[in-house]
Short mmCIF file of C-alpha atoms and ligand atoms in Angstrom, two decimals:
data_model
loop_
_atom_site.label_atom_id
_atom_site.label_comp_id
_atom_site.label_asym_id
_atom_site.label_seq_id
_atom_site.Cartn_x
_atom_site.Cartn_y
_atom_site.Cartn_z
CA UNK A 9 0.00 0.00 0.00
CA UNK A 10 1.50 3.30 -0.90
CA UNK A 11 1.16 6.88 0.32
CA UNK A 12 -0.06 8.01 -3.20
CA UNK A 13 -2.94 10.85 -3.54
CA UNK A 14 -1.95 11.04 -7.64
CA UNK A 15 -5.31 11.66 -9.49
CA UNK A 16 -6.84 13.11 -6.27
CA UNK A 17 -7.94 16.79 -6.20
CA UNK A 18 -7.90 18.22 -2.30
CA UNK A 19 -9.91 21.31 -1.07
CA UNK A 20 -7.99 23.12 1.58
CA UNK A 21 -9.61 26.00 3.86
CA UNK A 22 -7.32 28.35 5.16
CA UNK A 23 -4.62 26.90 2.62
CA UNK A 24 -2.02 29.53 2.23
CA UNK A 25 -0.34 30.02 5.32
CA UNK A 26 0.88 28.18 9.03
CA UNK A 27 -0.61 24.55 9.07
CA UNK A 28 -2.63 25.06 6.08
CA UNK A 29 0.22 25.87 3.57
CA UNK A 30 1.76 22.35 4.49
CA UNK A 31 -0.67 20.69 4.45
CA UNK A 32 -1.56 22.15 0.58
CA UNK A 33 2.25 21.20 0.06
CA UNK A 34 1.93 17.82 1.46
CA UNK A 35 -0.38 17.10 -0.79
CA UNK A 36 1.26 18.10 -3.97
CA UNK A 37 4.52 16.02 -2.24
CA UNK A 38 1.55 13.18 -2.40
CA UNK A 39 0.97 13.88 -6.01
CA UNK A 40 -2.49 15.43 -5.71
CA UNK A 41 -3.72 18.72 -7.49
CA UNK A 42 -4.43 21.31 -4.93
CA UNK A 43 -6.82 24.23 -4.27
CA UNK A 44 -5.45 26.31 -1.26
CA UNK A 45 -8.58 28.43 -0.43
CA UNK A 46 -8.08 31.83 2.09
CA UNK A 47 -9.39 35.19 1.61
CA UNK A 48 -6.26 36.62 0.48
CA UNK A 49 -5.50 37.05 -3.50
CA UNK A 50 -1.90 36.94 -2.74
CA UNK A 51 -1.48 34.51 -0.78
CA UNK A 52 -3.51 31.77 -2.88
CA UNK A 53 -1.57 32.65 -5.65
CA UNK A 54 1.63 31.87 -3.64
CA UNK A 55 0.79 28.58 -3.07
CA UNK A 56 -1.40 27.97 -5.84
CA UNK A 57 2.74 27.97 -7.56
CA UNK A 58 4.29 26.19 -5.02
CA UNK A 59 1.89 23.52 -5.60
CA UNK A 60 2.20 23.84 -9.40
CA UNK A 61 6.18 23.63 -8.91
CA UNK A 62 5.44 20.31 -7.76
CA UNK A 63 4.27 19.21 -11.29
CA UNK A 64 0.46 18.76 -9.98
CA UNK A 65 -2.52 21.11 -10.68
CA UNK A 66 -3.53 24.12 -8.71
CA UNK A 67 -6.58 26.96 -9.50
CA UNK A 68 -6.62 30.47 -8.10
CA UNK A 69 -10.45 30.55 -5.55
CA UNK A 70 -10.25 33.01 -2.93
CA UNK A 71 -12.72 32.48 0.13
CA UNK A 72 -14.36 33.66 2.95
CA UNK A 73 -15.73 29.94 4.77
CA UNK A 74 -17.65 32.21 6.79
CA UNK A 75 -19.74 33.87 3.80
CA UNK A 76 -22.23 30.49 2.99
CA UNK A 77 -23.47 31.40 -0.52
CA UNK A 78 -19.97 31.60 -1.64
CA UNK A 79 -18.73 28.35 0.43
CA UNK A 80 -21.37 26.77 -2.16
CA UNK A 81 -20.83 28.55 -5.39
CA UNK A 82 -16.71 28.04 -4.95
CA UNK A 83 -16.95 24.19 -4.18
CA UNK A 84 -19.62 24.10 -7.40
CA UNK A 85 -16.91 25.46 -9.55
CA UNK A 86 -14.26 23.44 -8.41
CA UNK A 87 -16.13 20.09 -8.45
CA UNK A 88 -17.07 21.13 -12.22
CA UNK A 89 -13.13 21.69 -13.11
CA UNK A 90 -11.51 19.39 -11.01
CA UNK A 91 -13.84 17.44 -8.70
CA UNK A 92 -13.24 16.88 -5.02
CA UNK A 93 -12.03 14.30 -3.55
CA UNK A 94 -10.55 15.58 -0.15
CA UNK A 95 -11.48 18.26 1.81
CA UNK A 96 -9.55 19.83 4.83
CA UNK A 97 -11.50 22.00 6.79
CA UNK A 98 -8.32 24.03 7.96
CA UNK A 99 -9.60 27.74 8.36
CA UNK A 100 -9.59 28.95 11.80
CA UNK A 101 -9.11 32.03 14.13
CA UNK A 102 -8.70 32.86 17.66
CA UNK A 103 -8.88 36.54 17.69
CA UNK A 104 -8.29 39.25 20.65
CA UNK A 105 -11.53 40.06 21.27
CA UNK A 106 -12.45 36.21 22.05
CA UNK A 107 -10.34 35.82 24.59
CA UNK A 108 -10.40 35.92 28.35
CA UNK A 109 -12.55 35.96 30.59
CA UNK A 110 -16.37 35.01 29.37
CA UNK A 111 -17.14 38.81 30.44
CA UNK A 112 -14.35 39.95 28.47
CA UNK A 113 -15.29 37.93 25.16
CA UNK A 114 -17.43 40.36 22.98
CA UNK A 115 -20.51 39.01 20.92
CA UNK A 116 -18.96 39.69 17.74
CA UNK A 117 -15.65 37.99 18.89
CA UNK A 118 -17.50 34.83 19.91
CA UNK A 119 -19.90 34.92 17.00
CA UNK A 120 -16.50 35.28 14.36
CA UNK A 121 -14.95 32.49 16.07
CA UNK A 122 -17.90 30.28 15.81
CA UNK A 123 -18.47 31.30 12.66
CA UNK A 124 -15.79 30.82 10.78
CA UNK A 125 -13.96 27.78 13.05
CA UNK A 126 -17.35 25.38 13.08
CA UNK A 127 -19.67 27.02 10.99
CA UNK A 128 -17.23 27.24 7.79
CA UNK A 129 -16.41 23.32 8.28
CA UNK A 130 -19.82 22.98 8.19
CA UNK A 131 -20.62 24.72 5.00
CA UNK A 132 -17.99 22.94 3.14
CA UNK A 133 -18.85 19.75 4.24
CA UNK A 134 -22.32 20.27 3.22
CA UNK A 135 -21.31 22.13 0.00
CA UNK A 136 -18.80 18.59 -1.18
CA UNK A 137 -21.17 16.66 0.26
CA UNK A 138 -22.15 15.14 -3.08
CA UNK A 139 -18.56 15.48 -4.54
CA UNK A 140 -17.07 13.28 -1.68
CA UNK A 141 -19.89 10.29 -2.08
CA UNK A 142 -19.50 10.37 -5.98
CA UNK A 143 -15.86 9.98 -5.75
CA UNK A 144 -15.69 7.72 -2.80
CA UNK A 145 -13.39 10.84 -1.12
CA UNK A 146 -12.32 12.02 2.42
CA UNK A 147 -12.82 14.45 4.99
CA UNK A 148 -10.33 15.89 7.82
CA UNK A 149 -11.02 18.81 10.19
CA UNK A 150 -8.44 20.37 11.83
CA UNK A 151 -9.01 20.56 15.38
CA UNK A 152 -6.55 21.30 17.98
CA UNK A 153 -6.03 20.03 21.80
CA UNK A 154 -9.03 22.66 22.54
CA UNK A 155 -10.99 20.56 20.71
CA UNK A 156 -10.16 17.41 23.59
CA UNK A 157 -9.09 19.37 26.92
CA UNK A 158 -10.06 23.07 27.79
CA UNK A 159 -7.70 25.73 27.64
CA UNK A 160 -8.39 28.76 30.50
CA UNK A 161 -8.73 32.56 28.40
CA UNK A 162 -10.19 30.82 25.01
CA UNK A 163 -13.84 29.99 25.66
CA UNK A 164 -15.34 30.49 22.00
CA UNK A 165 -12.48 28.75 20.48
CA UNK A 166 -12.55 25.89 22.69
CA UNK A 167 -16.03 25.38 22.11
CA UNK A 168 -15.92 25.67 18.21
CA UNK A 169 -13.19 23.07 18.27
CA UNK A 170 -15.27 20.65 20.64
CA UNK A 171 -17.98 21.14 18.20
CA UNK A 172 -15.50 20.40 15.30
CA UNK A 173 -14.63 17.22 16.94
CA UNK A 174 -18.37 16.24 17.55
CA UNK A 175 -19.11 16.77 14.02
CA UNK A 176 -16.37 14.66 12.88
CA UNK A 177 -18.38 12.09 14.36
CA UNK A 178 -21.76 12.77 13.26
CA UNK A 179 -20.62 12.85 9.66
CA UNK A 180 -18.99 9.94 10.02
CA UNK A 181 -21.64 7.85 11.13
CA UNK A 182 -24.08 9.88 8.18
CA UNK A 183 -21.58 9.44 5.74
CA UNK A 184 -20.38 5.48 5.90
CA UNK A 185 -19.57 3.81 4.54
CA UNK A 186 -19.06 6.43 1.52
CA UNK A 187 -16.34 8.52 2.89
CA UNK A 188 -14.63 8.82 5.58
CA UNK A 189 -14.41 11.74 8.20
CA UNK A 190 -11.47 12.11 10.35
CA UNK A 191 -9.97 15.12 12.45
CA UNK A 192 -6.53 16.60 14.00
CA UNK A 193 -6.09 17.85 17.02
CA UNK A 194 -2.60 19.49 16.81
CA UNK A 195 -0.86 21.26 20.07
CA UNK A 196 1.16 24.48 19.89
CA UNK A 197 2.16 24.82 16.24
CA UNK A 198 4.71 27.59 15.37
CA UNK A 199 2.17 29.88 12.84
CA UNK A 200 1.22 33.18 12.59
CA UNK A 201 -1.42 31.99 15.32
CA UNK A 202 0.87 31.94 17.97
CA UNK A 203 3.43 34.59 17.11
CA UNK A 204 2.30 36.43 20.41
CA UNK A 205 3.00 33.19 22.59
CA UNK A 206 6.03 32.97 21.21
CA UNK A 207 7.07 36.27 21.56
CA UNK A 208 6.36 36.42 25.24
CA UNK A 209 9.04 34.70 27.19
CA UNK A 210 7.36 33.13 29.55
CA UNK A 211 4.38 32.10 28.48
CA UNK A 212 6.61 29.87 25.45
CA UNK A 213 8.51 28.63 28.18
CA UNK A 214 5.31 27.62 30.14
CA UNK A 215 3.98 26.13 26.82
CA UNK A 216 7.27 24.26 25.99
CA UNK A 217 7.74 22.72 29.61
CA UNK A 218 4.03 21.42 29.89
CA UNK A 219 4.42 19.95 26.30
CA UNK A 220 6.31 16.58 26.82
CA UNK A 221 8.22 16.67 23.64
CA UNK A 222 9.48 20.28 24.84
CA UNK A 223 8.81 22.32 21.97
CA UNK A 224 6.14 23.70 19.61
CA UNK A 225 5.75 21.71 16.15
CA UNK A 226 6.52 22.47 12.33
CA UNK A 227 3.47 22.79 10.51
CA UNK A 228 4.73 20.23 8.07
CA UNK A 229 4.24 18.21 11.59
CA UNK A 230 0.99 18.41 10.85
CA UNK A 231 0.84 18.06 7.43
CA UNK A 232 2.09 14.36 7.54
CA UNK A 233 -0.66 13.34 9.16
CA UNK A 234 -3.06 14.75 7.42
CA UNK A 235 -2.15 13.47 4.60
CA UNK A 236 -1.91 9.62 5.95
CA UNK A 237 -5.42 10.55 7.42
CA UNK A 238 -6.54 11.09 3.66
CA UNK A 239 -4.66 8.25 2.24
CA UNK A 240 -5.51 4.69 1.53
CA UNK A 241 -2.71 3.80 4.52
CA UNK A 242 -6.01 5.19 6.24
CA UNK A 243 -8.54 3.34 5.04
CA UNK A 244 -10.25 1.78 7.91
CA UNK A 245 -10.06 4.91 10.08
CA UNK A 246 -13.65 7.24 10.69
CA UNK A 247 -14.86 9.10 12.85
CA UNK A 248 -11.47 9.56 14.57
CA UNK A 249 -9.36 12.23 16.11
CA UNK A 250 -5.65 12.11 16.48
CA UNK A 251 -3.86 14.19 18.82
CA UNK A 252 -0.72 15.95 17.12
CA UNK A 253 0.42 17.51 20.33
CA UNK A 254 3.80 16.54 21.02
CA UNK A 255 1.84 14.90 24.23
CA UNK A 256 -0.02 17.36 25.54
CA UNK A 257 -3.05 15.76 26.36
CA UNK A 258 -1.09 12.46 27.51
CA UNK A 259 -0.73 14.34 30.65
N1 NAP B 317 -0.98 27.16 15.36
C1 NAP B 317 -1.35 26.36 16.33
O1 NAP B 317 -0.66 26.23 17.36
C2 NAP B 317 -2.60 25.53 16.21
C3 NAP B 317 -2.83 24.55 17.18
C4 NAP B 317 -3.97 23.79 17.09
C5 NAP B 317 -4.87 23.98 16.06
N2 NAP B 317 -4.64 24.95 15.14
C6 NAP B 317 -5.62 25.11 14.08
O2 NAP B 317 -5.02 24.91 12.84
C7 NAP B 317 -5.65 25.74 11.85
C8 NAP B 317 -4.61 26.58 11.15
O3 NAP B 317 -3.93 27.35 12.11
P1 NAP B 317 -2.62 28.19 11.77
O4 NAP B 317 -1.88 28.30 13.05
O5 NAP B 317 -1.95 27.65 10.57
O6 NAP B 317 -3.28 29.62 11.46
P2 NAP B 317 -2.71 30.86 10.61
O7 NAP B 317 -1.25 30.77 10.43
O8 NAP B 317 -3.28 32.05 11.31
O9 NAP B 317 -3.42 30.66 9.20
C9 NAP B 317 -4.81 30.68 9.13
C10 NAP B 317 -5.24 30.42 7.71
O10 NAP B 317 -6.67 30.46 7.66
C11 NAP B 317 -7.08 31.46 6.72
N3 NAP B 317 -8.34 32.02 7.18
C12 NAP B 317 -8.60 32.73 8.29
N4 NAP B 317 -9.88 33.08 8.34
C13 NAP B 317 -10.47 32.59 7.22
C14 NAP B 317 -11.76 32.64 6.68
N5 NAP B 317 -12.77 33.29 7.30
N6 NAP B 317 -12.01 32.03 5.49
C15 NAP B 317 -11.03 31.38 4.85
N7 NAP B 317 -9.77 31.30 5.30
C16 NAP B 317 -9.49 31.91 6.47
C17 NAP B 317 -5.92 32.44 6.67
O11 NAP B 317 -5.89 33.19 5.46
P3 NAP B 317 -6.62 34.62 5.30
O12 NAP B 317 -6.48 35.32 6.62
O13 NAP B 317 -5.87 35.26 4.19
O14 NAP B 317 -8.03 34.31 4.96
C18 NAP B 317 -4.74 31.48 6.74
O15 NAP B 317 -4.51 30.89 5.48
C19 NAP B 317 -6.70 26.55 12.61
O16 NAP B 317 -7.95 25.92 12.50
C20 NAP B 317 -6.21 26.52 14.03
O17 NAP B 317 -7.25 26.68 14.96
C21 NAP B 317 -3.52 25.74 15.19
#
């Protein structure tokens, strides 16, 4: 059995930077065409190269997963050019004004997180919905350990990626034996996401010393993963999330 996507098209939110980039990349590496989707021009065009460099195919689709006519209307065009065969609901925020205390957390912070974290995934599951049971595909969320444990200061985002991993499981029991659903739960990753914990001293000490491996990951420690998750190697494996946490929640 080989780790070979060749032939496979793969759909990935939140695409063009952090975790999202490699995993787009991985996938290429895999020999599968890629469409990195973010709401950046730029950006998608970036990778939307990188992945071409790789001698696969790539097409330019900007998108906002929290905007649900276009969530439809881009996976419609891209099932029409290139059909979908793998999705990887990768877009996600945790942004300032979601964070703290529950009095701190403003409605339009906790409504953006929930948006876009749980209610994007959910939009482009249901918009490849017919795309992944035509071509037999595969579907991966991209949790994180707030998704398994809480995390003090990050209500909204813990509870989007609880839902995330509860939704893993309800489309895997709606979707068998069709496709299969899976999800990540990845620990401190070194992104964009968590340049600020980085930056502070302490607190990346604090993160690196209650992570047993000692250390925050490569994304392309991700992107492995997700792209065994979405491989044949995979096969008999629904409705399951794997913790990419260097240990965390083995604590
Ligand atoms: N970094 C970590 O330590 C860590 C740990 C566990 C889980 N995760 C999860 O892993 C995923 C990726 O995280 P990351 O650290 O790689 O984040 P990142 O570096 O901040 O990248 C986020 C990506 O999502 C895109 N995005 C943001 N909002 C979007 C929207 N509304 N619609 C479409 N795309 C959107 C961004 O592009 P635009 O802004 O241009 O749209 C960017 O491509 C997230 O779901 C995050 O919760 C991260």
């Amino acid at each position: 059995m080989e780790l070979d996507l060749t032939g496979r098209t793969a759909v990935v939110t939140g695409g063009t930077r952090g975790i999202g980039r490699a995993i787009s990349l991985g996938f290429a590496d895999a020999g599968a065409d890629v469409v990195p989707l973010s709401r950046t021009e730029s950006d998608v065009e970036a990778v939307a190269e990188a992945v071409r460099e790789r001698g696969v195919e790539s097409r330019i689709e900007t998108l906002d997963v929290a905007d649900r006519e276009a969530v439809a209307s881009t996976f419609d065009r891209i099932a029409d050019d290139l059909g979908v065969d793998v999705v990887v609901n990768n877009a996600g925020i945790n942004p300032e004004d979601a964070l703290g205390t529950p009095e701190a957390v403003s409605d339009e912070g906790y409504d953006q997180v929930l948006d876009v974290n749980l209610g994007g995934a959910f939009a482009c599951a249901r918009a490849a919905e017919s795309s992944l049971k035509e071509s037999g595909g595969t579907l991966l969320n991209v949790a994180s350990v707030g998704g398994l444990v809480g995390l003090p200061r990050q209500h909204p985002y813990v509870a989007s990626k609880h839902g995330l991993v509860g939704l893993t499981k309800s489309l895997a029991l709606d979707w068998a034996p069709d496709v299969r659903v899976n999800c990540l739960a990845p620990g401190y990753v070194a992104t964009e996401l968590t340049t600020d914990l980085r930056e502070n001293e302490e607190l990346r000490r604090s993160i690196e010393e209650r992570t047993p491996l000692d250390r925050f990951a490569d994304p392309d420690e991700v992107a492995g993963p997700a792209v065994f998750l979405a491989s044949d190697l995979a096969s008999y494996a629904t409705g399951a999330t794997l913790a990419v946490d260097g240990g965390w929640t083995a604590r």
